[in-house]
């Protein structure tokens, strides 16, 4: 009997408190200062940019940017942009774009997620993914 009660309690708590909607609103923006010890070396920001459709899927476009301050650009310039398109019904990424420039090392990647089939496609490779896999953002 105590096991049944515990199981029912855990299931009901999970159902009641599970997240079933996106907690972000269009136009929301967060800015961050990035520190290395006591020294501010850069800034970062996240912004909810737009609602858009990708192949008939309603998505929320969120952009994250990071960069070093001007002084540190002299030593190791960072200009990174990460973009995600979240499926608003299932709360999983539909598309992810990574544009990285860190000290001259450049990475440009695009990922298209197909959660129903459990795979993600990049420019030249297809990977099997686990249920509800997320992107870097």
mmCIF file of N, CA and C in Angstrom:
data_model
loop_
_atom_site.group_PDB
_atom_site.id
_atom_site.type_symbol
_atom_site.label_atom_id
_atom_site.label_comp_id
_atom_site.label_asym_id
_atom_site.label_seq_id
_atom_site.Cartn_x
_atom_site.Cartn_y
_atom_site.Cartn_z
ATOM 1 N N UNK A 1 0.810 -1.205 0.000
ATOM 2 C CA UNK A 1 0.000 0.000 0.000
ATOM 3 C C UNK A 1 0.856 1.274 0.000
ATOM 4 N N UNK A 2 1.910 1.388 0.855
ATOM 5 C CA UNK A 2 2.729 2.597 0.839
ATOM 6 C C UNK A 2 3.411 2.815 -0.511
ATOM 7 N N UNK A 3 3.799 1.737 -1.179
ATOM 8 C CA UNK A 3 4.434 1.867 -2.500
ATOM 9 C C UNK A 3 3.459 2.425 -3.525
ATOM 10 N N UNK A 4 2.230 1.962 -3.484
ATOM 11 C CA UNK A 4 1.205 2.452 -4.412
ATOM 12 C C UNK A 4 0.955 3.934 -4.180
ATOM 13 N N UNK A 5 0.858 4.323 -2.910
ATOM 14 C CA UNK A 5 0.640 5.725 -2.569
ATOM 15 C C UNK A 5 1.809 6.581 -3.070
ATOM 16 N N UNK A 6 3.040 6.110 -2.843
ATOM 17 C CA UNK A 6 4.225 6.839 -3.282
ATOM 18 C C UNK A 6 4.247 6.977 -4.807
ATOM 19 N N UNK A 7 3.938 5.909 -5.505
ATOM 20 C CA UNK A 7 3.911 5.943 -6.968
ATOM 21 C C UNK A 7 2.860 6.928 -7.472
ATOM 22 N N UNK A 8 1.674 6.891 -6.919
ATOM 23 C CA UNK A 8 0.625 7.826 -7.322
ATOM 24 C C UNK A 8 1.012 9.269 -7.003
ATOM 25 N N UNK A 9 1.649 9.483 -5.865
ATOM 26 C CA UNK A 9 2.098 10.819 -5.490
ATOM 27 C C UNK A 9 3.127 11.350 -6.486
ATOM 28 N N UNK A 10 4.126 10.543 -6.823
ATOM 29 C CA UNK A 10 5.167 10.973 -7.751
ATOM 30 C C UNK A 10 4.611 11.264 -9.147
ATOM 31 N N UNK A 11 3.704 10.434 -9.610
ATOM 32 C CA UNK A 11 3.096 10.660 -10.927
ATOM 33 C C UNK A 11 2.273 11.942 -10.926
ATOM 34 N N UNK A 12 1.481 12.161 -9.872
ATOM 35 C CA UNK A 12 0.650 13.369 -9.826
ATOM 36 C C UNK A 12 1.495 14.636 -9.714
ATOM 37 N N UNK A 13 2.579 14.598 -8.926
ATOM 38 C CA UNK A 13 3.455 15.761 -8.798
ATOM 39 C C UNK A 13 4.107 16.067 -10.139
ATOM 40 N N UNK A 14 4.573 15.047 -10.819
ATOM 41 C CA UNK A 14 5.192 15.236 -12.125
ATOM 42 C C UNK A 14 4.188 15.826 -13.120
ATOM 43 N N UNK A 15 2.963 15.349 -13.085
ATOM 44 C CA UNK A 15 1.933 15.858 -13.993
ATOM 45 C C UNK A 15 1.559 17.304 -13.659
ATOM 46 N N UNK A 16 1.398 17.612 -12.415
ATOM 47 C CA UNK A 16 0.971 18.946 -11.989
ATOM 48 C C UNK A 16 2.046 19.989 -12.257
ATOM 49 N N UNK A 17 3.306 19.658 -11.983
ATOM 50 C CA UNK A 17 4.380 20.641 -12.077
ATOM 51 C C UNK A 17 5.212 20.546 -13.351
ATOM 52 N N UNK A 18 4.827 19.693 -14.285
ATOM 53 C CA UNK A 18 5.607 19.594 -15.518
ATOM 54 C C UNK A 18 5.404 20.853 -16.359
ATOM 55 N N UNK A 19 6.432 21.185 -17.112
ATOM 56 C CA UNK A 19 6.382 22.394 -17.939
ATOM 57 C C UNK A 19 5.736 22.049 -19.263
ATOM 58 N N UNK A 20 4.642 22.695 -19.580
ATOM 59 C CA UNK A 20 3.933 22.391 -20.816
ATOM 60 C C UNK A 20 3.790 23.625 -21.697
ATOM 61 N N UNK A 21 4.436 24.698 -21.335
ATOM 62 C CA UNK A 21 4.411 25.891 -22.172
ATOM 63 C C UNK A 21 5.779 26.571 -22.121
ATOM 64 N N UNK A 22 6.049 27.370 -23.120
ATOM 65 C CA UNK A 22 7.344 28.054 -23.186
ATOM 66 C C UNK A 22 7.319 29.225 -22.204
ATOM 67 N N UNK A 23 8.308 29.305 -21.336
ATOM 68 C CA UNK A 23 8.315 30.361 -20.328
ATOM 69 C C UNK A 23 8.881 31.689 -20.827
ATOM 70 N N UNK A 24 9.080 31.811 -22.130
ATOM 71 C CA UNK A 24 9.664 33.032 -22.695
ATOM 72 C C UNK A 24 8.617 33.771 -23.502
ATOM 73 N N UNK A 25 8.818 35.080 -23.625
ATOM 74 C CA UNK A 25 7.923 35.899 -24.438
ATOM 75 C C UNK A 25 8.738 36.609 -25.513
ATOM 76 N N UNK A 26 8.106 36.864 -26.614
ATOM 77 C CA UNK A 26 8.737 37.573 -27.717
ATOM 78 C C UNK A 26 9.280 38.914 -27.233
ATOM 79 N N UNK A 27 10.528 39.223 -27.577
ATOM 80 C CA UNK A 27 11.152 40.480 -27.184
ATOM 81 C C UNK A 27 11.936 40.416 -25.884
ATOM 82 N N UNK A 28 11.819 39.316 -25.128
ATOM 83 C CA UNK A 28 12.584 39.188 -23.884
ATOM 84 C C UNK A 28 14.063 39.150 -24.190
ATOM 85 N N UNK A 29 14.854 39.773 -23.314
ATOM 86 C CA UNK A 29 16.295 39.838 -23.521
ATOM 87 C C UNK A 29 17.000 39.788 -22.171
ATOM 88 N N UNK A 30 18.074 38.989 -22.102
ATOM 89 C CA UNK A 30 18.915 38.910 -20.906
ATOM 90 C C UNK A 30 20.334 39.250 -21.310
ATOM 91 N N UNK A 31 20.978 40.091 -20.527
ATOM 92 C CA UNK A 31 22.374 40.453 -20.782
ATOM 93 C C UNK A 31 23.222 39.994 -19.610
ATOM 94 N N UNK A 32 24.434 39.524 -19.928
ATOM 95 C CA UNK A 32 25.335 38.992 -18.916
ATOM 96 C C UNK A 32 26.706 39.629 -19.057
ATOM 97 N N UNK A 33 27.391 39.774 -17.947
ATOM 98 C CA UNK A 33 28.810 40.136 -17.945
ATOM 99 C C UNK A 33 29.580 38.857 -17.681
ATOM 100 N N UNK A 34 30.671 38.657 -18.419
ATOM 101 C CA UNK A 34 31.465 37.444 -18.294
ATOM 102 C C UNK A 34 32.790 37.800 -17.626
ATOM 103 N N UNK A 35 33.102 37.088 -16.560
ATOM 104 C CA UNK A 35 34.292 37.391 -15.769
ATOM 105 C C UNK A 35 35.277 36.232 -15.804
ATOM 106 N N UNK A 36 36.550 36.570 -15.762
ATOM 107 C CA UNK A 36 37.624 35.620 -15.518
ATOM 108 C C UNK A 36 38.241 36.064 -14.198
ATOM 109 N N UNK A 37 37.831 35.396 -13.125
ATOM 110 C CA UNK A 37 38.198 35.872 -11.792
ATOM 111 C C UNK A 37 37.520 37.212 -11.563
ATOM 112 N N UNK A 38 38.259 38.232 -11.115
ATOM 113 C CA UNK A 38 37.651 39.536 -10.853
ATOM 114 C C UNK A 38 37.585 40.449 -12.087
ATOM 115 N N UNK A 39 38.075 39.982 -13.235
ATOM 116 C CA UNK A 39 38.187 40.833 -14.425
ATOM 117 C C UNK A 39 37.059 40.545 -15.401
ATOM 118 N N UNK A 40 36.331 41.593 -15.786
ATOM 119 C CA UNK A 40 35.280 41.434 -16.793
ATOM 120 C C UNK A 40 35.932 41.329 -18.166
ATOM 121 N N UNK A 41 35.762 40.173 -18.811
ATOM 122 C CA UNK A 41 36.423 39.922 -20.088
ATOM 123 C C UNK A 41 35.480 39.981 -21.284
ATOM 124 N N UNK A 42 34.171 39.957 -21.039
ATOM 125 C CA UNK A 42 33.252 39.973 -22.172
ATOM 126 C C UNK A 42 31.812 40.122 -21.747
ATOM 127 N N UNK A 43 30.939 40.012 -22.738
ATOM 128 C CA UNK A 43 29.506 40.117 -22.498
ATOM 129 C C UNK A 43 28.781 39.013 -23.268
ATOM 130 N N UNK A 44 27.598 38.706 -22.805
ATOM 131 C CA UNK A 44 26.738 37.738 -23.479
ATOM 132 C C UNK A 44 25.301 38.211 -23.400
ATOM 133 N N UNK A 45 24.517 37.765 -24.349
ATOM 134 C CA UNK A 45 23.088 38.116 -24.312
ATOM 135 C C UNK A 45 22.262 37.019 -24.961
ATOM 136 N N UNK A 46 21.065 36.876 -24.467
ATOM 137 C CA UNK A 46 20.053 35.989 -25.036
ATOM 138 C C UNK A 46 18.842 36.824 -25.368
ATOM 139 N N UNK A 47 18.259 36.578 -26.540
ATOM 140 C CA UNK A 47 17.087 37.354 -26.937
ATOM 141 C C UNK A 47 16.097 36.468 -27.679
ATOM 142 N N UNK A 48 14.825 36.611 -27.323
ATOM 143 C CA UNK A 48 13.747 35.935 -28.035
ATOM 144 C C UNK A 48 13.362 36.853 -29.189
ATOM 145 N N UNK A 49 13.695 36.430 -30.400
ATOM 146 C CA UNK A 49 13.636 37.312 -31.557
ATOM 147 C C UNK A 49 12.294 37.290 -32.285
ATOM 148 N N UNK A 50 11.769 36.089 -32.562
ATOM 149 C CA UNK A 50 10.546 36.026 -33.371
ATOM 150 C C UNK A 50 9.854 34.683 -33.248
ATOM 151 N N UNK A 51 8.576 34.683 -33.601
ATOM 152 C CA UNK A 51 7.830 33.452 -33.846
ATOM 153 C C UNK A 51 7.896 33.202 -35.337
ATOM 154 N N UNK A 52 8.199 31.983 -35.730
ATOM 155 C CA UNK A 52 8.286 31.673 -37.155
ATOM 156 C C UNK A 52 7.908 30.214 -37.373
ATOM 157 N N UNK A 53 7.656 29.856 -38.631
ATOM 158 C CA UNK A 53 7.327 28.470 -38.971
ATOM 159 C C UNK A 53 8.480 27.850 -39.736
ATOM 160 N N UNK A 54 8.789 26.609 -39.392
ATOM 161 C CA UNK A 54 9.753 25.809 -40.136
ATOM 162 C C UNK A 54 9.025 24.533 -40.547
ATOM 163 N N UNK A 55 8.814 24.380 -41.845
ATOM 164 C CA UNK A 55 8.086 23.202 -42.365
ATOM 165 C C UNK A 55 6.777 22.969 -41.610
ATOM 166 N N UNK A 56 5.972 23.999 -41.489
ATOM 167 C CA UNK A 56 4.654 23.960 -40.845
ATOM 168 C C UNK A 56 4.711 23.765 -39.329
ATOM 169 N N UNK A 57 5.896 23.860 -38.740
ATOM 170 C CA UNK A 57 6.054 23.741 -37.287
ATOM 171 C C UNK A 57 6.219 25.131 -36.691
ATOM 172 N N UNK A 58 5.385 25.487 -35.718
ATOM 173 C CA UNK A 58 5.524 26.768 -35.039
ATOM 174 C C UNK A 58 6.754 26.731 -34.145
ATOM 175 N N UNK A 59 7.639 27.706 -34.337
ATOM 176 C CA UNK A 59 8.866 27.752 -33.553
ATOM 177 C C UNK A 59 9.089 29.136 -32.971
ATOM 178 N N UNK A 60 9.896 29.167 -31.931
ATOM 179 C CA UNK A 60 10.329 30.403 -31.307
ATOM 180 C C UNK A 60 11.830 30.534 -31.573
ATOM 181 N N UNK A 61 12.236 31.631 -32.184
ATOM 182 C CA UNK A 61 13.631 31.864 -32.569
ATOM 183 C C UNK A 61 14.319 32.605 -31.426
ATOM 184 N N UNK A 62 15.361 31.977 -30.851
ATOM 185 C CA UNK A 62 16.124 32.569 -29.755
ATOM 186 C C UNK A 62 17.583 32.683 -30.189
ATOM 187 N N UNK A 63 18.175 33.865 -29.970
ATOM 188 C CA UNK A 63 19.561 34.120 -30.379
ATOM 189 C C UNK A 63 20.406 34.401 -29.145
ATOM 190 N N UNK A 64 21.544 33.731 -29.071
ATOM 191 C CA UNK A 64 22.520 33.966 -28.017
ATOM 192 C C UNK A 64 23.806 34.476 -28.630
ATOM 193 N N UNK A 65 24.378 35.533 -28.053
ATOM 194 C CA UNK A 65 25.620 36.112 -28.565
ATOM 195 C C UNK A 65 26.606 36.283 -27.424
ATOM 196 N N UNK A 66 27.881 36.079 -27.743
ATOM 197 C CA UNK A 66 28.933 36.304 -26.772
ATOM 198 C C UNK A 66 30.113 36.967 -27.447
ATOM 199 N N UNK A 67 30.758 37.888 -26.733
ATOM 200 C CA UNK A 67 31.923 38.555 -27.309
ATOM 201 C C UNK A 67 32.847 39.040 -26.201
ATOM 202 N N UNK A 68 34.124 39.164 -26.551
ATOM 203 C CA UNK A 68 35.094 39.717 -25.610
ATOM 204 C C UNK A 68 35.023 41.234 -25.647
ATOM 205 N N UNK A 69 35.428 41.859 -24.548
ATOM 206 C CA UNK A 69 35.539 43.319 -24.509
ATOM 207 C C UNK A 69 36.684 43.773 -25.416
ATOM 208 N N UNK A 70 36.666 45.034 -25.805
ATOM 209 C CA UNK A 70 37.645 45.555 -26.760
ATOM 210 C C UNK A 70 39.093 45.301 -26.365
ATOM 211 N N UNK A 71 39.413 45.521 -25.108
ATOM 212 C CA UNK A 71 40.792 45.322 -24.670
ATOM 213 C C UNK A 71 41.243 43.881 -24.912
ATOM 214 N N UNK A 72 40.378 42.917 -24.609
ATOM 215 C CA UNK A 72 40.739 41.506 -24.767
ATOM 216 C C UNK A 72 40.702 41.051 -26.217
ATOM 217 N N UNK A 73 40.045 41.840 -27.082
ATOM 218 C CA UNK A 73 40.086 41.552 -28.519
ATOM 219 C C UNK A 73 41.522 41.569 -29.038
ATOM 220 N N UNK A 74 42.378 42.373 -28.413
ATOM 221 C CA UNK A 74 43.783 42.448 -28.829
ATOM 222 C C UNK A 74 44.500 41.115 -28.637
ATOM 223 N N UNK A 75 44.050 40.308 -27.676
ATOM 224 C CA UNK A 75 44.711 39.042 -27.353
ATOM 225 C C UNK A 75 43.988 37.835 -27.931
ATOM 226 N N UNK A 76 42.676 37.818 -27.794
ATOM 227 C CA UNK A 76 41.888 36.662 -28.228
ATOM 228 C C UNK A 76 40.454 37.128 -28.468
ATOM 229 N N UNK A 77 40.167 37.534 -29.684
ATOM 230 C CA UNK A 77 38.855 38.088 -30.027
ATOM 231 C C UNK A 77 37.824 36.963 -30.167
ATOM 232 N N UNK A 78 36.694 37.144 -29.486
ATOM 233 C CA UNK A 78 35.595 36.177 -29.555
ATOM 234 C C UNK A 78 34.342 36.885 -30.054
ATOM 235 N N UNK A 79 33.730 36.295 -31.062
ATOM 236 C CA UNK A 79 32.445 36.751 -31.583
ATOM 237 C C UNK A 79 31.637 35.501 -31.912
ATOM 238 N N UNK A 80 30.787 35.078 -30.976
ATOM 239 C CA UNK A 80 30.006 33.858 -31.150
ATOM 240 C C UNK A 80 28.518 34.184 -31.239
ATOM 241 N N UNK A 81 27.839 33.465 -32.118
ATOM 242 C CA UNK A 81 26.388 33.584 -32.234
ATOM 243 C C UNK A 81 25.795 32.186 -32.299
ATOM 244 N N UNK A 82 24.811 31.937 -31.453
ATOM 245 C CA UNK A 82 24.088 30.669 -31.444
ATOM 246 C C UNK A 82 22.610 30.978 -31.617
ATOM 247 N N UNK A 83 21.961 30.260 -32.515
ATOM 248 C CA UNK A 83 20.538 30.481 -32.758
ATOM 249 C C UNK A 83 19.802 29.156 -32.645
ATOM 250 N N UNK A 84 18.686 29.172 -31.944
ATOM 251 C CA UNK A 84 17.863 27.976 -31.848
ATOM 252 C C UNK A 84 16.431 28.324 -32.245
ATOM 253 N N UNK A 85 15.778 27.365 -32.841
ATOM 254 C CA UNK A 85 14.367 27.465 -33.189
ATOM 255 C C UNK A 85 13.663 26.347 -32.436
ATOM 256 N N UNK A 86 12.916 26.709 -31.399
ATOM 257 C CA UNK A 86 12.282 25.733 -30.512
ATOM 258 C C UNK A 86 10.856 25.451 -30.969
ATOM 259 N N UNK A 87 10.535 24.186 -31.117
ATOM 260 C CA UNK A 87 9.171 23.764 -31.409
ATOM 261 C C UNK A 87 8.310 24.129 -30.204
ATOM 262 N N UNK A 88 7.356 25.045 -30.383
ATOM 263 C CA UNK A 88 6.595 25.557 -29.237
ATOM 264 C C UNK A 88 5.614 24.536 -28.670
ATOM 265 N N UNK A 89 5.273 23.506 -29.439
ATOM 266 C CA UNK A 89 4.346 22.489 -28.946
ATOM 267 C C UNK A 89 5.056 21.390 -28.160
ATOM 268 N N UNK A 90 6.258 21.035 -28.584
ATOM 269 C CA UNK A 90 6.973 19.921 -27.956
ATOM 270 C C UNK A 90 8.166 20.360 -27.108
ATOM 271 N N UNK A 91 8.513 21.654 -27.145
ATOM 272 C CA UNK A 91 9.627 22.211 -26.370
ATOM 273 C C UNK A 91 10.966 21.532 -26.674
ATOM 274 N N UNK A 92 11.193 21.236 -27.938
ATOM 275 C CA UNK A 92 12.463 20.667 -28.389
ATOM 276 C C UNK A 92 12.954 21.499 -29.579
ATOM 277 N N UNK A 93 14.275 21.505 -29.818
ATOM 278 C CA UNK A 93 14.778 22.295 -30.944
ATOM 279 C C UNK A 93 14.376 21.693 -32.281
ATOM 280 N N UNK A 94 14.086 22.551 -33.212
ATOM 281 C CA UNK A 94 13.795 22.129 -34.588
ATOM 282 C C UNK A 94 15.004 22.400 -35.477
ATOM 283 N N UNK A 95 15.691 23.532 -35.174
ATOM 284 C CA UNK A 95 16.853 23.935 -35.963
ATOM 285 C C UNK A 95 17.823 24.666 -35.032
ATOM 286 N N UNK A 96 19.126 24.492 -35.296
ATOM 287 C CA UNK A 96 20.153 25.141 -34.488
ATOM 288 C C UNK A 96 21.266 25.615 -35.409
ATOM 289 N N UNK A 97 21.707 26.861 -35.211
ATOM 290 C CA UNK A 97 22.778 27.444 -36.023
ATOM 291 C C UNK A 97 23.877 27.910 -35.077
ATOM 292 N N UNK A 98 25.111 27.540 -35.403
ATOM 293 C CA UNK A 98 26.271 27.895 -34.581
ATOM 294 C C UNK A 98 27.289 28.627 -35.451
ATOM 295 N N UNK A 99 27.541 29.900 -35.121
ATOM 296 C CA UNK A 99 28.541 30.713 -35.825
ATOM 297 C C UNK A 99 29.567 31.162 -34.793
ATOM 298 N N UNK A 100 30.748 30.571 -34.840
ATOM 299 C CA UNK A 100 31.774 30.815 -33.834
ATOM 300 C C UNK A 100 33.006 31.418 -34.492
ATOM 301 N N UNK A 101 33.532 32.467 -33.872
ATOM 302 C CA UNK A 101 34.824 33.033 -34.264
ATOM 303 C C UNK A 101 35.569 33.313 -32.966
ATOM 304 N N UNK A 102 36.474 32.415 -32.630
ATOM 305 C CA UNK A 102 37.227 32.527 -31.383
ATOM 306 C C UNK A 102 38.712 32.541 -31.708
ATOM 307 N N UNK A 103 39.308 33.721 -31.649
ATOM 308 C CA UNK A 103 40.731 33.861 -31.935
ATOM 309 C C UNK A 103 41.071 33.497 -33.370
ATOM 310 N N UNK A 104 40.141 33.702 -34.284
ATOM 311 C CA UNK A 104 40.363 33.368 -35.687
ATOM 312 C C UNK A 104 39.937 31.957 -36.057
ATOM 313 N N UNK A 105 39.628 31.136 -35.068
ATOM 314 C CA UNK A 105 39.114 29.784 -35.329
ATOM 315 C C UNK A 105 37.622 29.917 -35.618
ATOM 316 N N UNK A 106 37.225 29.566 -36.841
ATOM 317 C CA UNK A 106 35.844 29.783 -37.281
ATOM 318 C C UNK A 106 35.118 28.454 -37.422
ATOM 319 N N UNK A 107 33.904 28.405 -36.863
ATOM 320 C CA UNK A 107 33.028 27.242 -36.990
ATOM 321 C C UNK A 107 31.660 27.745 -37.425
ATOM 322 N N UNK A 108 31.140 27.199 -38.500
ATOM 323 C CA UNK A 108 29.779 27.485 -38.956
ATOM 324 C C UNK A 108 29.064 26.151 -39.121
ATOM 325 N N UNK A 109 28.059 25.918 -38.282
ATOM 326 C CA UNK A 109 27.335 24.654 -38.327
ATOM 327 C C UNK A 109 25.835 24.913 -38.293
ATOM 328 N N UNK A 110 25.109 24.028 -38.972
ATOM 329 C CA UNK A 110 23.651 24.052 -38.977
ATOM 330 C C UNK A 110 23.166 22.653 -38.623
ATOM 331 N N UNK A 111 22.192 22.593 -37.739
ATOM 332 C CA UNK A 111 21.622 21.316 -37.343
ATOM 333 C C UNK A 111 20.112 21.377 -37.554
ATOM 334 N N UNK A 112 19.562 20.377 -38.198
ATOM 335 C CA UNK A 112 18.115 20.240 -38.334
ATOM 336 C C UNK A 112 17.694 18.994 -37.576
ATOM 337 N N UNK A 113 16.811 19.189 -36.588
ATOM 338 C CA UNK A 113 16.377 18.103 -35.719
ATOM 339 C C UNK A 113 15.089 17.482 -36.240
ATOM 340 N N UNK A 114 15.050 16.156 -36.218
ATOM 341 C CA UNK A 114 13.864 15.396 -36.573
ATOM 342 C C UNK A 114 13.585 14.434 -35.420
ATOM 343 N N UNK A 115 12.915 14.953 -34.392
ATOM 344 C CA UNK A 115 12.705 14.186 -33.165
ATOM 345 C C UNK A 115 11.791 12.989 -33.366
ATOM 346 N N UNK A 116 10.819 13.090 -34.258
ATOM 347 C CA UNK A 116 9.914 11.958 -34.478
ATOM 348 C C UNK A 116 10.660 10.751 -35.043
ATOM 349 N N UNK A 117 11.730 11.008 -35.791
ATOM 350 C CA UNK A 117 12.541 9.937 -36.370
ATOM 351 C C UNK A 117 13.834 9.708 -35.593
ATOM 352 N N UNK A 118 14.068 10.498 -34.565
ATOM 353 C CA UNK A 118 15.250 10.387 -33.685
ATOM 354 C C UNK A 118 16.576 10.583 -34.399
ATOM 355 N N UNK A 119 16.657 11.647 -35.227
ATOM 356 C CA UNK A 119 17.951 11.976 -35.815
ATOM 357 C C UNK A 119 18.087 13.471 -36.037
ATOM 358 N N UNK A 120 19.345 13.912 -36.182
ATOM 359 C CA UNK A 120 19.670 15.302 -36.476
ATOM 360 C C UNK A 120 20.586 15.291 -37.703
ATOM 361 N N UNK A 121 20.378 16.258 -38.587
ATOM 362 C CA UNK A 121 21.149 16.347 -39.821
ATOM 363 C C UNK A 121 21.999 17.611 -39.781
ATOM 364 N N UNK A 122 23.314 17.462 -40.035
ATOM 365 C CA UNK A 122 24.207 18.603 -40.168
ATOM 366 C C UNK A 122 24.512 18.771 -41.653
ATOM 367 N N UNK A 123 25.496 19.594 -41.973
ATOM 368 C CA UNK A 123 25.835 19.847 -43.369
ATOM 369 C C UNK A 123 26.176 18.556 -44.116
ATOM 370 N N UNK A 124 26.877 17.633 -43.462
ATOM 371 C CA UNK A 124 27.374 16.455 -44.171
ATOM 372 C C UNK A 124 27.154 15.129 -43.442
ATOM 373 N N UNK A 125 26.462 15.154 -42.302
ATOM 374 C CA UNK A 125 26.321 13.942 -41.502
ATOM 375 C C UNK A 125 24.934 13.882 -40.872
ATOM 376 N N UNK A 126 24.468 12.669 -40.677
ATOM 377 C CA UNK A 126 23.233 12.418 -39.946
ATOM 378 C C UNK A 126 23.577 11.641 -38.685
ATOM 379 N N UNK A 127 23.041 12.079 -37.546
ATOM 380 C CA UNK A 127 23.301 11.430 -36.267
ATOM 381 C C UNK A 127 22.002 10.951 -35.651
ATOM 382 N N UNK A 128 22.034 9.791 -35.017
ATOM 383 C CA UNK A 128 20.914 9.311 -34.232
ATOM 384 C C UNK A 128 20.925 10.055 -32.906
ATOM 385 N N UNK A 129 19.770 10.478 -32.427
ATOM 386 C CA UNK A 129 19.684 11.212 -31.166
ATOM 387 C C UNK A 129 18.685 10.549 -30.229
ATOM 388 N N UNK A 130 18.849 10.825 -28.960
ATOM 389 C CA UNK A 130 17.934 10.306 -27.942
ATOM 390 C C UNK A 130 16.653 11.139 -27.913
ATOM 391 N N UNK A 131 15.637 10.566 -27.328
ATOM 392 C CA UNK A 131 14.355 11.246 -27.168
ATOM 393 C C UNK A 131 14.554 12.560 -26.420
ATOM 394 N N UNK A 132 13.957 13.624 -26.909
ATOM 395 C CA UNK A 132 14.014 14.960 -26.298
ATOM 396 C C UNK A 132 15.416 15.562 -26.236
ATOM 397 N N UNK A 133 16.297 15.199 -27.155
ATOM 398 C CA UNK A 133 17.637 15.793 -27.196
ATOM 399 C C UNK A 133 17.519 17.293 -27.389
ATOM 400 N N UNK A 134 18.455 18.035 -26.792
ATOM 401 C CA UNK A 134 18.460 19.481 -26.863
ATOM 402 C C UNK A 134 19.710 19.968 -27.608
ATOM 403 N N UNK A 135 19.713 21.233 -27.997
ATOM 404 C CA UNK A 135 20.894 21.807 -28.625
ATOM 405 C C UNK A 135 21.728 22.532 -27.567
ATOM 406 N N UNK A 136 22.776 23.246 -28.016
ATOM 407 C CA UNK A 136 23.690 23.885 -27.082
ATOM 408 C C UNK A 136 23.087 25.087 -26.371
ATOM 409 N N UNK A 137 22.068 25.689 -26.942
ATOM 410 C CA UNK A 137 21.490 26.891 -26.336
ATOM 411 C C UNK A 137 20.366 26.525 -25.395
#
